[in-house]
Structures are given as structure tokens and as C-alpha cells.
Coordinates of C-alpha atoms in Angstrom, one line a residue:
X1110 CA 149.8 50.9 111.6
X1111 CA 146.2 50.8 112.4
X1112 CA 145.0 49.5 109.0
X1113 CA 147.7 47.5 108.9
X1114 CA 146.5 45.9 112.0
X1115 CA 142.9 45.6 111.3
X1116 CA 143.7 43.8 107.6
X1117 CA 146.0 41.3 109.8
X1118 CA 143.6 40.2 112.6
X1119 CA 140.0 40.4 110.9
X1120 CA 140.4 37.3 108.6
X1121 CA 141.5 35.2 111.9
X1122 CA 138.7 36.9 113.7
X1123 CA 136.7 36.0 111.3
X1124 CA 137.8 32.5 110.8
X1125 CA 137.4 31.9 114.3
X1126 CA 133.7 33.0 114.3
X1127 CA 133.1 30.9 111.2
X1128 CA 133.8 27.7 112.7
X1129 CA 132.2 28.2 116.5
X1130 CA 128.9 29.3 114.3
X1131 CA 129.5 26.2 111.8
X1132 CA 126.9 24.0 114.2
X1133 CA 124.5 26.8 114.4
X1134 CA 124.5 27.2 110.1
X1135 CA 124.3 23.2 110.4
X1136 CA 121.4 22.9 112.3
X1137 CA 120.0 25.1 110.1
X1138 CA 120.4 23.3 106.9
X1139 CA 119.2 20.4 108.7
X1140 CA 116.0 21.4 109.4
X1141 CA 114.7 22.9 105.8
X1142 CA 114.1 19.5 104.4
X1143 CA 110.1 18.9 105.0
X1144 CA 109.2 15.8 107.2
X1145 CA 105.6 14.9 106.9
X1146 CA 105.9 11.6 108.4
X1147 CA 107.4 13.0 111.6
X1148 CA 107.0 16.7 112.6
X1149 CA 103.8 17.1 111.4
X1150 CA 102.7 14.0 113.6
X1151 CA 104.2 15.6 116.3
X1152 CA 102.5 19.1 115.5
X1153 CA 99.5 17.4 115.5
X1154 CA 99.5 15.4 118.5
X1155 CA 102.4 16.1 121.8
X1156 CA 104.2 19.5 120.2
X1157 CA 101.9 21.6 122.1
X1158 CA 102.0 20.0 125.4
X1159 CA 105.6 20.3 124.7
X1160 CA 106.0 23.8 124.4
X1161 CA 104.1 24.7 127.2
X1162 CA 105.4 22.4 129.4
X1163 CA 108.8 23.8 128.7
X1164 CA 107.3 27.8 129.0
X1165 CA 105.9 26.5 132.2
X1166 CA 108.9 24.9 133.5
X1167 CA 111.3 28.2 132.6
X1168 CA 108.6 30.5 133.9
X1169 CA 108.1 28.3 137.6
X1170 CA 112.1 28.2 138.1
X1171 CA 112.4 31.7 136.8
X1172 CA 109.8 32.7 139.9
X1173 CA 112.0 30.1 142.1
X1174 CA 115.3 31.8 141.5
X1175 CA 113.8 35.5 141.9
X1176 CA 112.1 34.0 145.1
X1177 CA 115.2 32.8 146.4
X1178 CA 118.3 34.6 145.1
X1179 CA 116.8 38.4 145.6
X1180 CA 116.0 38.2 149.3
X1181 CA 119.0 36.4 150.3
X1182 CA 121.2 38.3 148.1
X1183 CA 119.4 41.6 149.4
X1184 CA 120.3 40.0 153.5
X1185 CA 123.9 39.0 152.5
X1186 CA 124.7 42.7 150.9
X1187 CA 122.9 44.9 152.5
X1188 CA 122.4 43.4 156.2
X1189 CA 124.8 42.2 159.3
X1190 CA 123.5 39.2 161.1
X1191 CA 125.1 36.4 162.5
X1192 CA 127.3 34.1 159.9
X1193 CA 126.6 36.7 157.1
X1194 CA 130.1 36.5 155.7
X1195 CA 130.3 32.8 155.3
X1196 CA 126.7 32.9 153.7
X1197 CA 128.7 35.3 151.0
X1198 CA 130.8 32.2 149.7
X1199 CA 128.2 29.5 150.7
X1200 CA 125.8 30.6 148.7
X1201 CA 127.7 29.8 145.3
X1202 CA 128.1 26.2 146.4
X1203 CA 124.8 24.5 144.7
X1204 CA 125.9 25.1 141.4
X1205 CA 128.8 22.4 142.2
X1206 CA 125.6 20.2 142.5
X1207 CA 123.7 19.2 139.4
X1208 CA 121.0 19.1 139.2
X1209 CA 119.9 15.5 138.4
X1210 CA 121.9 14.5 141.5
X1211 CA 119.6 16.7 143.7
X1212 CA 116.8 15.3 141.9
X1213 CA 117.2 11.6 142.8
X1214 CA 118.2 12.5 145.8
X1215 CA 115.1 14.2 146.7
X1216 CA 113.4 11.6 145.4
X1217 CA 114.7 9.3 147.6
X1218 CA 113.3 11.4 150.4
X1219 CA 109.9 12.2 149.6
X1220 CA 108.6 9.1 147.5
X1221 CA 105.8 7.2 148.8
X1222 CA 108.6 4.4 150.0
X1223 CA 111.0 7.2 151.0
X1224 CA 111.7 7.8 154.7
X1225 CA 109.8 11.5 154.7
X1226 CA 106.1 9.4 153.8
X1227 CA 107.0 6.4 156.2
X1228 CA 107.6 8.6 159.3
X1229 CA 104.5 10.4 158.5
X1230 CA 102.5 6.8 158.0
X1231 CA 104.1 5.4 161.0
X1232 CA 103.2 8.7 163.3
X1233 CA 99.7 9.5 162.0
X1234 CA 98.7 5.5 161.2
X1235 CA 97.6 5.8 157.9
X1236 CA 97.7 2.5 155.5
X1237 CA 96.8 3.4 152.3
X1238 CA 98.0 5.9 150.1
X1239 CA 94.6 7.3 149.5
X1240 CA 94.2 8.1 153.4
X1241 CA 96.1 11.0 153.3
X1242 CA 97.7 14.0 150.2
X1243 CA 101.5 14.3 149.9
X1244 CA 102.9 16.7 147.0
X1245 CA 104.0 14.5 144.2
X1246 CA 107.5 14.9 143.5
X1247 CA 108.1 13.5 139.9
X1248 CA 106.3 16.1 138.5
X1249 CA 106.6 19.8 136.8
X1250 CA 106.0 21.3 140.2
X1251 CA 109.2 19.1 141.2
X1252 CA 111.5 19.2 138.7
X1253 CA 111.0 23.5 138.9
X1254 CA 111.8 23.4 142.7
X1255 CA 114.9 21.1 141.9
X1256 CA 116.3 23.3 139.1
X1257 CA 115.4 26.3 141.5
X1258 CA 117.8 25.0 144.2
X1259 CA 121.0 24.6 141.7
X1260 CA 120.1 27.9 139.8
X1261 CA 119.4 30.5 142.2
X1262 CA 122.9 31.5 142.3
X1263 CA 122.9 32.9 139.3
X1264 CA 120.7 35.3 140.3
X1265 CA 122.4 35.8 143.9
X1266 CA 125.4 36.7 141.9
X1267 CA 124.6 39.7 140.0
X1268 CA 121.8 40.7 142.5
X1269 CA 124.6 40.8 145.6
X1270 CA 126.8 43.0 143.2
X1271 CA 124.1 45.3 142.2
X1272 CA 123.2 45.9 145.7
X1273 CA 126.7 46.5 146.8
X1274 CA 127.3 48.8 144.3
X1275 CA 124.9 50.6 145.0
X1276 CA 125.8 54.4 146.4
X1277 CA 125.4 54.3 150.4
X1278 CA 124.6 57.9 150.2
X1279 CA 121.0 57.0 148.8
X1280 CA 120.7 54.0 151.6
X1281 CA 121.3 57.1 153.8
X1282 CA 118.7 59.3 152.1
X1283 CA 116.0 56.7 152.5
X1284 CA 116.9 56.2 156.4
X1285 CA 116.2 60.0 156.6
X1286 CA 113.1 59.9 154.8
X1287 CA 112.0 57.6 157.5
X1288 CA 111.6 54.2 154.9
X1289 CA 112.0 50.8 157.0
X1290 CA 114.5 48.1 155.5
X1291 CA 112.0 46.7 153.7
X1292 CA 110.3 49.5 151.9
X1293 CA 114.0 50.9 151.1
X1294 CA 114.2 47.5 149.7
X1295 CA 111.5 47.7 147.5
X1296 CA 111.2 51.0 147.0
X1297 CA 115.2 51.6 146.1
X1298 CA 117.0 49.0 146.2
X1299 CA 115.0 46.7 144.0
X1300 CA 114.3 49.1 141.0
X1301 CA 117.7 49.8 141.2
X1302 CA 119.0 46.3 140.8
X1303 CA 116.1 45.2 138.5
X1304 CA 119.1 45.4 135.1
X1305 CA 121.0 42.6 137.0
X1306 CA 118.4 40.5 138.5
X1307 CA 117.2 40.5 134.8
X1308 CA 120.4 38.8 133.8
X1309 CA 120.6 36.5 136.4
X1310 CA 117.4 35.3 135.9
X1311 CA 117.8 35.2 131.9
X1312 CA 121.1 32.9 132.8
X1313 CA 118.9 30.5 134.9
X1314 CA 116.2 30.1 132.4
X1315 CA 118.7 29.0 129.8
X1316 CA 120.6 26.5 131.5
X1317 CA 116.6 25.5 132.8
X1318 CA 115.9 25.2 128.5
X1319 CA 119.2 23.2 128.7
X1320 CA 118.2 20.7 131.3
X1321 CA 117.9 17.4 130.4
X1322 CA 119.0 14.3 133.0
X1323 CA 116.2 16.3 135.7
X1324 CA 113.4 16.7 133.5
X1325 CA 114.3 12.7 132.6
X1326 CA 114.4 11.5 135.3
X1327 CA 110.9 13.6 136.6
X1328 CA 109.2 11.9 133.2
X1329 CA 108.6 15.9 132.4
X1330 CA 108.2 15.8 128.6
X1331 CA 110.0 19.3 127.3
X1332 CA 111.1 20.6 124.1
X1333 CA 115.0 18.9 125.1
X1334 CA 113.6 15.8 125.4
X1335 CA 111.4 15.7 122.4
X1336 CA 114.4 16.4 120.6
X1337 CA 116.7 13.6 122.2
X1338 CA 113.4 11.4 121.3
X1339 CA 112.9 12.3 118.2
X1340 CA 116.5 12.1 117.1
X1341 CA 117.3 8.8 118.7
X1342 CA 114.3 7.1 118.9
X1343 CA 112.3 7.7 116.0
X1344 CA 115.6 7.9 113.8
X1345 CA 114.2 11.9 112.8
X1346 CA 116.8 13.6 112.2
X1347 CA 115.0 16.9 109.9
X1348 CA 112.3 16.8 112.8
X1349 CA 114.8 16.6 115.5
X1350 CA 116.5 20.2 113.9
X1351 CA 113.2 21.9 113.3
X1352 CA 112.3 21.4 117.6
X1353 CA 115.9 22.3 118.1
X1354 CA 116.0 25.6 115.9
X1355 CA 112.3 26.5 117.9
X1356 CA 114.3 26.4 121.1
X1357 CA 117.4 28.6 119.6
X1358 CA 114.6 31.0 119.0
X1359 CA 113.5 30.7 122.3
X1360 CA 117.1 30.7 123.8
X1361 CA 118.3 33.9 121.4
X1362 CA 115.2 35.7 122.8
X1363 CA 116.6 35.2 126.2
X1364 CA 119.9 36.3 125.2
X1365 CA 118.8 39.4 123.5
X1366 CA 116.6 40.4 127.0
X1367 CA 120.3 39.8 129.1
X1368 CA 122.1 42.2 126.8
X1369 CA 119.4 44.4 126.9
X1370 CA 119.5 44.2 130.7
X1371 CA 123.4 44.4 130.9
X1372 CA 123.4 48.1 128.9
X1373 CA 120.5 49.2 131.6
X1374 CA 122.8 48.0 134.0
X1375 CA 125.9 49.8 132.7
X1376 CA 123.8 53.1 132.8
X1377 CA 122.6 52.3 136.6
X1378 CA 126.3 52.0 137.8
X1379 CA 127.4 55.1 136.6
X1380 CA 125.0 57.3 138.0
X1381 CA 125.4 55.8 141.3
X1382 CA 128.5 54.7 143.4
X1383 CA 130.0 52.3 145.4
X1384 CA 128.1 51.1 148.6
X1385 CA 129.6 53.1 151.7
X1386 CA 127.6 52.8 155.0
X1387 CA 124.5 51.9 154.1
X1388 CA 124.0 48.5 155.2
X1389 CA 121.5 47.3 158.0
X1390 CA 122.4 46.5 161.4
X1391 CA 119.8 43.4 162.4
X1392 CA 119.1 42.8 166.4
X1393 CA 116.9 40.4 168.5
X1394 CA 114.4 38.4 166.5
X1395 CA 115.1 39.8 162.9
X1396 CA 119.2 38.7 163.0
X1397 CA 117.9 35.3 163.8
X1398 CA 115.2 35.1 160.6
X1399 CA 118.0 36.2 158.6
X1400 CA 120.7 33.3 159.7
X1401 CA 117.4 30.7 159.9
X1402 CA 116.7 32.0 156.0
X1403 CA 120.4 31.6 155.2
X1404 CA 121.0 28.5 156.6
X1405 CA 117.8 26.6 155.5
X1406 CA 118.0 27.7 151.7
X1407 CA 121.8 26.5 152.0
X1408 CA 121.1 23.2 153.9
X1409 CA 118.1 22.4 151.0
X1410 CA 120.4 23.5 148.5
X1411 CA 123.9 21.9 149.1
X1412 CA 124.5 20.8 152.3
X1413 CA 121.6 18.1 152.6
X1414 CA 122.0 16.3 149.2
X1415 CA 125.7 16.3 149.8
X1416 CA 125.5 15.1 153.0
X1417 CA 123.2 12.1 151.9
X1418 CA 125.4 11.0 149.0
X1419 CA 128.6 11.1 151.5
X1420 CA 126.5 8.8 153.3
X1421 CA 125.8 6.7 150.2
X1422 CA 129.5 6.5 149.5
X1423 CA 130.8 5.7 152.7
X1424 CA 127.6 2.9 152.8
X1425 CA 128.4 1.3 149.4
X1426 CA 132.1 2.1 149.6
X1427 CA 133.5 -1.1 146.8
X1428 CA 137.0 -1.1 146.1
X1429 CA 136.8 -2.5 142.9
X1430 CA 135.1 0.8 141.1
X1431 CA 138.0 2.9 142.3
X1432 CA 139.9 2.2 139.1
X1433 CA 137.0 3.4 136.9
X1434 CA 136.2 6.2 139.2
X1435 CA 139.8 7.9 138.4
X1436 CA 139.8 6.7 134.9
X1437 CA 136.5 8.6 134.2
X1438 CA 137.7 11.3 136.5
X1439 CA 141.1 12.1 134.5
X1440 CA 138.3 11.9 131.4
X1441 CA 136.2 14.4 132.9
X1442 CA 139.5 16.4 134.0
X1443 CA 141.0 16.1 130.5
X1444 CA 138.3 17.7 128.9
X1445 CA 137.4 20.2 130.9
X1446 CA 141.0 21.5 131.5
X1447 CA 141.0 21.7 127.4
X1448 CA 137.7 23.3 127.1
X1449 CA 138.8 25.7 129.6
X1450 CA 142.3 26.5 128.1
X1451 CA 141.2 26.9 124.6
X1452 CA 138.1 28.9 125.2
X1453 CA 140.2 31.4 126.8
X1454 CA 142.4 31.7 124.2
X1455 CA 139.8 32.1 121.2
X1456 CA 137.8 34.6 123.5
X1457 CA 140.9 36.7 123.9
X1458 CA 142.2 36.7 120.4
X1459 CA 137.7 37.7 119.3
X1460 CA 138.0 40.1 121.7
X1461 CA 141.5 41.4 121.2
X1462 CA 140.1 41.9 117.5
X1463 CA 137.0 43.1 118.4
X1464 CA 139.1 45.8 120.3
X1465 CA 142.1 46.9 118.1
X1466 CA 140.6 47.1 114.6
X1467 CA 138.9 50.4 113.8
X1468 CA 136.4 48.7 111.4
X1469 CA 133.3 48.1 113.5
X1470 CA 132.2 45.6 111.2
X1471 CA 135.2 44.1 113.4
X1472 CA 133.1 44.1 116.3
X1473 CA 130.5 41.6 115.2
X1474 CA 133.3 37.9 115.5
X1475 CA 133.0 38.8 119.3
X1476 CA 129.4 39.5 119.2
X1477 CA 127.8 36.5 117.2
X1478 CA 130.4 33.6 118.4
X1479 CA 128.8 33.6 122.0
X1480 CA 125.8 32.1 120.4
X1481 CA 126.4 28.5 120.8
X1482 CA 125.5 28.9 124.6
X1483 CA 122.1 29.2 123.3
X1484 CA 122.1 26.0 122.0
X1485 CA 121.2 23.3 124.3
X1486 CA 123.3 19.9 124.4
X1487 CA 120.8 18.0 122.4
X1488 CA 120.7 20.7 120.0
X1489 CA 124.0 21.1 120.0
X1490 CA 125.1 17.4 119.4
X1491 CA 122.8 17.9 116.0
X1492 CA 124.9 21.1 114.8
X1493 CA 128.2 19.1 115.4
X1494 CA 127.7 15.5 114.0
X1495 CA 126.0 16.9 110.7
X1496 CA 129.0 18.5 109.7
X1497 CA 131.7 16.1 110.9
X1498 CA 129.7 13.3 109.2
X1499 CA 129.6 14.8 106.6
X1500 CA 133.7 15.7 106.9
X1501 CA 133.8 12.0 108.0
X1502 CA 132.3 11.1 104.4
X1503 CA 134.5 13.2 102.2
X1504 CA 137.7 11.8 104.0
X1505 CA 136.8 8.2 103.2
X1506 CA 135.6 8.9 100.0
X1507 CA 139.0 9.9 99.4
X1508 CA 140.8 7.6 101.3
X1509 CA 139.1 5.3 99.3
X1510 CA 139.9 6.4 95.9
X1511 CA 143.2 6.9 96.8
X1512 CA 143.1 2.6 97.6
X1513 CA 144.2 3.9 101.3
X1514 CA 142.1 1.9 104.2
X1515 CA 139.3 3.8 105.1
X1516 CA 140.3 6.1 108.6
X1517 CA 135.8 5.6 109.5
X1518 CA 134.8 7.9 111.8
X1519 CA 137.8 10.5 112.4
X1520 CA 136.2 13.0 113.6
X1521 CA 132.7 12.5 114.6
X1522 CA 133.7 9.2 116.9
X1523 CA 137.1 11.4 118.4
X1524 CA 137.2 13.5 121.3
X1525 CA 137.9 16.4 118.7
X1526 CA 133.8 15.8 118.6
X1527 CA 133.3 16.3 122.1
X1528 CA 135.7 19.1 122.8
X1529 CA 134.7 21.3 119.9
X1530 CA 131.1 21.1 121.4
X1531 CA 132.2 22.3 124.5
X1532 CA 134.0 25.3 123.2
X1533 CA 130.8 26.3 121.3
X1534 CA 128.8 25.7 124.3
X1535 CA 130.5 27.7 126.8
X1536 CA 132.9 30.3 124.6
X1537 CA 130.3 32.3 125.8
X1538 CA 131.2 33.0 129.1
X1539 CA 135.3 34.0 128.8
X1540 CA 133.9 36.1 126.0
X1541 CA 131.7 37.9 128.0
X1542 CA 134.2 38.3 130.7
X1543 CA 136.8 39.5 128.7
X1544 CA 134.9 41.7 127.3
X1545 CA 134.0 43.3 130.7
X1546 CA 137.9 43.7 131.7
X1547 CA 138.2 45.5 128.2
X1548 CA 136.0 47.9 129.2
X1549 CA 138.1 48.9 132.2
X1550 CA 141.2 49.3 130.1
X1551 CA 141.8 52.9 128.5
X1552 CA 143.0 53.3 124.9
X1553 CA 145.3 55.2 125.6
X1554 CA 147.4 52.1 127.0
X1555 CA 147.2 50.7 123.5
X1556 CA 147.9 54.0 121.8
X1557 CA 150.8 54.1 123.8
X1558 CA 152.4 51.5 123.1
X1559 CA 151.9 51.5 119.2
X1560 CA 153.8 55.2 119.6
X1561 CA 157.0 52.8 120.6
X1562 CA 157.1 50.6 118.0
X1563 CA 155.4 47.7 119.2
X1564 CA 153.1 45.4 117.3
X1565 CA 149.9 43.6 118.4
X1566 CA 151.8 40.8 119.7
X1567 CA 153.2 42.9 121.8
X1568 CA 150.1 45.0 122.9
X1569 CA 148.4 41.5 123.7
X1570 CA 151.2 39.9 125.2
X1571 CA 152.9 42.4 127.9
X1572 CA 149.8 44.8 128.3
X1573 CA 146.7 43.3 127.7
X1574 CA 147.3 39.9 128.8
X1575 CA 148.8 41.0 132.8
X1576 CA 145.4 42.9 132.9
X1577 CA 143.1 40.7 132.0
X1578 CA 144.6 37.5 133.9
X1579 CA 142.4 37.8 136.7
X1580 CA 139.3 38.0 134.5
X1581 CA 140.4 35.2 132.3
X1582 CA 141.3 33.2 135.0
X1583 CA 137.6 33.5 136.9
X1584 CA 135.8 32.8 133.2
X1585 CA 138.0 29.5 132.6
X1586 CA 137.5 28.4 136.1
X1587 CA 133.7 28.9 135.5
X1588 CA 134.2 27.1 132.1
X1589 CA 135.9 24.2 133.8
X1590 CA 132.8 23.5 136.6
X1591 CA 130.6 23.7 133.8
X1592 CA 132.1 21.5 131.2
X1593 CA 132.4 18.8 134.4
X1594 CA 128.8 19.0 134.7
X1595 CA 127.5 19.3 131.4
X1596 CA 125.5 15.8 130.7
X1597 CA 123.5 15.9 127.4
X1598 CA 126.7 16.8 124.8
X1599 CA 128.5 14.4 127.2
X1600 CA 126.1 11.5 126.0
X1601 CA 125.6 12.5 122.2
X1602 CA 129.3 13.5 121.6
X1603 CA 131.3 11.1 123.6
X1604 CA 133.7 8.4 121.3
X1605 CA 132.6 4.7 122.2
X1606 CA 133.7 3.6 125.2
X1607 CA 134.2 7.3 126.4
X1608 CA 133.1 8.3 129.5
X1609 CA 133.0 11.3 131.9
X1610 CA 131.8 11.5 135.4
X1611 CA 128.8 12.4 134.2
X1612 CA 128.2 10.0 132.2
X1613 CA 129.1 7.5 134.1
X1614 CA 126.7 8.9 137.2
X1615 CA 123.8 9.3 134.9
X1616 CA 123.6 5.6 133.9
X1617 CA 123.5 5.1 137.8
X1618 CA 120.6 7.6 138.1
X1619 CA 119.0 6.1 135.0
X1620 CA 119.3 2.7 136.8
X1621 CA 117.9 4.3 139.5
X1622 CA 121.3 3.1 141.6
X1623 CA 122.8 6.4 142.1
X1624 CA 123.5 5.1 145.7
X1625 CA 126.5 2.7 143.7
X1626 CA 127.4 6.2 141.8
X1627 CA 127.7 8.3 145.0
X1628 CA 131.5 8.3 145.0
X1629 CA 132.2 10.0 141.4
X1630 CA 129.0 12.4 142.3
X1631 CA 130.6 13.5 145.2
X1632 CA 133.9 13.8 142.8
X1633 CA 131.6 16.0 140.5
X1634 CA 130.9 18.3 143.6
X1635 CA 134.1 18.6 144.5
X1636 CA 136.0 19.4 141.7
X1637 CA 133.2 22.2 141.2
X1638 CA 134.0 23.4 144.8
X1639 CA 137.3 25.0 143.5
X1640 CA 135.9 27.4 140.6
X1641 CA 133.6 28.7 142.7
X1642 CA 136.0 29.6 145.7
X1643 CA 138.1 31.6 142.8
X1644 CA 134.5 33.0 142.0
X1645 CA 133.7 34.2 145.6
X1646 CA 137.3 35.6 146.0
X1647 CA 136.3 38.0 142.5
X1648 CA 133.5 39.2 144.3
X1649 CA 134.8 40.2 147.2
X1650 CA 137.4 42.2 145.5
X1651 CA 135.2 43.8 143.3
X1652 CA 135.3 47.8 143.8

């Protein structure tokens, strides 16, 4: 029955993994042709500004998130102070927020003509600019404190869970031992939590190689956009796929350092159990730091830039954008309710697969299909259109020989384009999850039920499935808020006359108008508000 089993799953399995790697193998191919003209212009004049612009920029928001995610997780898990409950939940909402919208809106602020500078020139009666030093914002300093603030939470994520799972019995120890909160902290608590901070921050530096619209918009010249550049402007295509494959590399190294990091975590949690008493009572002076930490990394984060676009919407409230605003919306909607569904369902049949055939070359569908998450959307667009073009081609070469009319761009111009990016993209992220909930199912519930008679439909339909729902359900949901954010696929792989919420925000921002584009912004936001309640609620069930 096993055998059986394996020899009926693996080709799907297989098949599956074929096609999500199929922009990967593209990309490939696409940049072995040699390209004098191009690349080796750019190696020998802006490649190496480039790169370390883009190592500087992932290092400097790397340092922002552990800066800003460790210590408040650390408060949040560990401590009791006034509000520390809601900060649990509160803490997840910047990544509703992209981050080009916090960006501009920053801008706004603390420009030379923004309100910040004229307060300060009105107060201290300065005239000129050269009269006084004021921290240029559209800069690489900038744009790392702007990703900082929509990225953190990656990093509060798996650094609250770490510290809560850690064994209260050590906290207790420690107390004994006569260590203060903060040398407990760093002397315990951090070392022990180091495997998940490790993949929080590894998460954070990918969607920062990812970035596009804020390093844009901040004039920040990084590997992304020397690839959007190169493709679209210069018409490069070979030179476009050889930066692109130099930031898989870069992207695959990070990926290898979070699973490294996840099977040092797996070995912390089971020497050590889950947190019991040992949390930190704050009075008097320190309860109040705490809350004033809290609430001023939330306000920065979230509730400032969303209070300041509500204001733009209400100011430049017009009537006749609401049909476009629910026209993109439903686009936006569409799309990401498909991403979500159908990357669910691939990761669950890969992992189902990965699970129930005894072959471990078996295993390796599951492994290798996540990949696509290191591919940025610029890259990514590259992988995609090469092959449907070339699919595009073959069809109407037929078509044509056949004396049918020619069917032009069927797949490379269709939504099937922008859809199948996603799922490479972000089939990451179910996968990992399901693969997580496997790991708390025994065997012996399969073995079970193969002992009765039942087949793998069976196994994945009435035991597998009820199991796994709640897992499945938090990875789509995460799939969903990114898929409405994601911008750079969005403007690549979009049909003509497509257009998401993103899309249609960004030509606002690009326009430097995002006061007009306030309304679908705060649309963006809000839709991303509901994955991450269903997020917060997983975490506070977590044993």
C-alpha cells in the first residue's frame, strides 16, 4: 500500500515542483548569453555602488529590526506593565502598511517644505537652509529607518514566541541567582532566543532585497532597481537576469541561514518548556518606560502614517474616484483571494507527498518549490515572461499554420501571468506552515488509518485536512496581506489596463500625489488589518 502510494503521488509532486521552479530554470537560461555592451558597462562603472548599497541597506534595517523587535518583544513576553496585552496584537499592525506609503508620508513630514522644518525655522528664525543641519530623509539612512518600521514585526514575531516558550523554571533560577531583568535578559533569555531572532531577521532582510517602490521613491540605487532599469530602460534583458541571478544568490544565502536557524531552534524548544511564572512584574518609573517604548514605536510605526492618510482622505475626499477605487479593489481582492486559495492547495498536496511516500528522494518537491520567495518581483517578472513568451510564440506559430487568427499574447498579457507569479512568490509561506503542523501529527494517525482500508484521499481528506485547518488558514491569510501589498510583480505582470490597489497608489506616489491616493491606501491597510488579527489570535493560542 505504501509503494503503491508513493509511485501515485511522486510524479504530481513532482510536476508541481517543476512548474513553481520553471521561472527560477528561466532566469537562468536567460542570463548565460554574454552581454558586452551592457553588463560589462555596468561592471565597470555603477555595479559596485550597487551592491554595496544594497549590503548596506539589508545590513542598516537588519540592525533596525533587532533594535526594535527584540526589546519590545522581550517587554511584551516577559514583562506586565500598563497596556501590555493590547501591545501583543498592536504590534503586528505595520506590516498592513507598506512601506512606500510610510515613506512619502514621512517625507511629507520632514522635507525642507514639510511642517517638521517650518516649525523649527519659524521657532529658532533661521532663513536659509545652510543656517542650520536637519537629517536628510531621501537617503540610505532613510529609506533603512522606513523599511525598519514595516519589518520589525517579523522579528517581534518569532522573538515573543521564543521568549514565551521559554521554561519559567530557568526565569526562576536566574531570580535566585540574584540576575536583574536585564542581565537575565541578556544573559538567558537572549542566547536562548538567538535561533528565532535569526529567522526573523533573515525574513526582514529578504522582503528589504525585495523592496522596490521605497528605495524609488528615496532615489536609493540597489541591486532591484538596477534590474527594473536595466530591463526596462536600457531594453537588457541577458544583463537584467545576470543582476537578478546575483541577488537569488544573495537571497538563497539568506534562506539557507533561516533554516539553519529554524533546526537550532527546534533543538532549543525541546530542552526547555513552556513559560510558567517567570515573567516580570514592572512598578513606578520602569512600567511607564515600558508603555512610553510601546506606544511610541507603535505610534511611528502605524498609527501616525495612518492617521495622516485618514486625514488626506477625508481632505481630498472626490466622489468621482469611488468607482475606480472598488474596481481596483475587487482587482486586488480577486487576486489575492486566488493566490491565497491555490497556494494552499499546492502546499498541502507537496507536503502531503513529502509526508506519505517512504522514498526521501520524495522529500525534496517540498523542499526546493519554496524557492521562488527568494526571488524578488523584478526578478521574478524576468523568470515568468521568458517562458510564457516564449509559450506565447509557439501558440501563434501554430495558430498560424493552422490559418486560425492569431490568440497574441495568451498568456503573458492574462492574469494567468500575474497569478502564477504570486504563487511562486509566496508558496513559500503555507509550505512552511504546513510543514510545521506536520510535525505535530504522529504517524501513527496515518498508519492507522491505512490498517482500515482507506486510501490517501482519505488520509488527506478526513484526518489530515481537520488538523491542519487552523495552520492553513493563518498561512493563506498571511498570503492574502501579502499578495495585496506586493508592488513590483504587480507592475511587470499586470495585463494592460490591469490594475491593483497598488498599482494604482504607486502612480499617485510616483506623482508625488499620494494625498489624491489616500483613500485606496487606507483600503490597502485595511484589508491587511484582518490577516493579521487571525495572526495574533495563532499566537496567543500557541502552547
Amino acid at each position: 500500500m505504501i509503494v503503491t502510494l508513493a509511485k501515485r503521488w511522486s510524479v504530481g509532486g513532482w510536476l508541481i515542483a517543476a512548474i513553481l521552479l520553471l521561472p527560477l530554470a528561466a532566469l537562468i537560461i536567460q542570463a548565460i548569453p554574454p552581454d558586452p555592451e551592457h553588463f560589462d558597462h555596468l561592471a565597470n562603472t555603477v555595479l559596485n555602488s550597487y551592491i554595496i548599497t544594497t549590503i548596506l541597506l539589508v545590513l542598516l534595517v537588519s540592525i533596525g529590526c533587532l533594535l526594535l523587535g527584540v526589546p519590545v518583544a522581550w517587554l511584551i513576553a516577559m514583562c506586565r506593565f500598563p497596556g501590555h496585552r493590547h501591545f501583543q496584537w498592536a504590534m503586528l499592525l505595520p506590516l498592513a502598511m507598506p512601506g512606500y506609503l510610510i515613506a512619502y508620508v514621512y517625507t511629507d513630514l520632514l522635507d525642507y517644505a514639510g511642517p517638521i522644518q517650518s516649525w523649527l525655522r519659524d521657532w529658532m528664525g533661521w532663513q536659509r537652509p545652510s543656517d542650520y543641519q536637519f537629517p536628510q530623509v531621501r537617503s540610505l539612512g532613510g529609506a533603512a529607518v522606513m523599511l525598519s518600521l514595516v519589518l520589525f514585526p517579523y522579528v517581534y514575531m518569532m522573538a515573543r514566541t521564543a521568549f514565551m516558550e521559554q521554561s519559567g523554571a530557568l526565569i526562576q533560577a536566574s531570580r535566585t541567582m540574584g540576575l536583574s531583568p536585564l542581565r537575565s535578559f541578556f544573559r538567558l533569555s537572549l542566547p536562548l532566543a538567538r535561533p528565532a531572532i535569526t529567522v526573523g531577521v533573515a525574513l526582514a532582510a529578504m522582503e528589504t532585497l525585495a523592496d522596490f517602490a521605497t528605495v524609488s521613491y528615496f532615489a536609493v540605487n540597489t541591486l532591484t532597481t538596477a534590474v527594473y532599469d536595466t530591463w526596462l530602460s536600457y531594453g537588457s534583458l541577458a544583463s537584467a537576469a545576470k543582476l537578478s541571478c546575483m541577488m537569488l544568490a544573495a537571497a538563497l544565502a539568506l534562506i539557507l541561514g533561516e533554516r539553519f536557524a529554524r533546526r537550532q531552534k527546534q533543538r532549543f524548544q525541546n530542552n526547555h518548556g513552556a513559560a510558567g511564572t517567570g515573567v516580570y512584574l514592572l512598578t513606578g518609573l520602569k512600567k511607564w518606560l515600558a508603555f512610553g517604548f510601546c506606544a511610541l514605536l507603535l505610534g511611528l510605526s502605524f498609527v501616525l502614517p495612518a492617521a495622516i492618510l485618514l486625514d488626506y482622505a477625508f481632505e481630498y475626499f472626490d466622489a468621482d474616484r469611488l468607482g475606480a477605487l472598488w474596481h481596483h479593489g475587487g482587482n486586488s481582492f480577486l487576486v489575492a483571494g486566488l493566490t491565497a486559495v491555490t497556494t494552499a492547495i499546492l502546499a498541502l498536496l507537496l507536503q502531503f507527498m513529502s509526508r506519505m511516500s517512504p522514498r526521501a528522494l520524495d522529500r525534496w518537491p517540498a523542499r526546493v518549490s519554496g524557492f521562488g520567495y527568494a526571488m524578488p518581483g523584478t526578478v521574478l517578472a524576468i523568470g515568468i515572461l521568458a517562458p510564457m513568451v516564449w509559450l506565447d510564440n509557439g501558440i501563434n506559430y501554430v495558430a498560424e499554420w493552422l490559418s486560425l487568427p492569431l490568440p497574441g499574447l495568451l498568456l503573458s498579457g492574462s492574469l494567468l501571468a500575474l497569478i502564477f507569479g504570486y504563487c511562486v512568490r509566496f508558496i513559500a509561506v503555507p509550505l512552511g506552515s504546513v510543514e510545521a503542523s506536520y510535525q505535530r501529527l504522529s504517524p501513527n494517525l496515518d498508519k492507522a488509518t491505512l490498517s482500515m482500508g482507506h486510501g490517501p484521499s482519505v488520509i488527506l481528506q478526513k484526518v489530515h485536512l481537520p488538523l491542519l485547518r487552523r495552520g492553513l488558514l493563518a498561512a493563506s491569510l498571511i498570503v492574502f496581506l501579502e499578495a495585496m501589498k506586493e508592488l513590483p510583480a504587480a507592475l511587470l505582470l499586470k495585463p494592460i489596463g490591469f490594475e491593483t490597489l497598488s498599482t494604482y497608489v504607486y502612480q499617485y506616489v510616483s506623482d508625488e500625489a499620494l494625498e489624491l491616493g489616500a483613500l485606496p491606501a487606507l483600503l490597502i491597510v485595511a484589508l491587511g488589518l484582518i490577516p493579521i488579527v487571525m495572526l495574533n489570535r495563532n499566537l496567543e493560542n500557541q502552547p
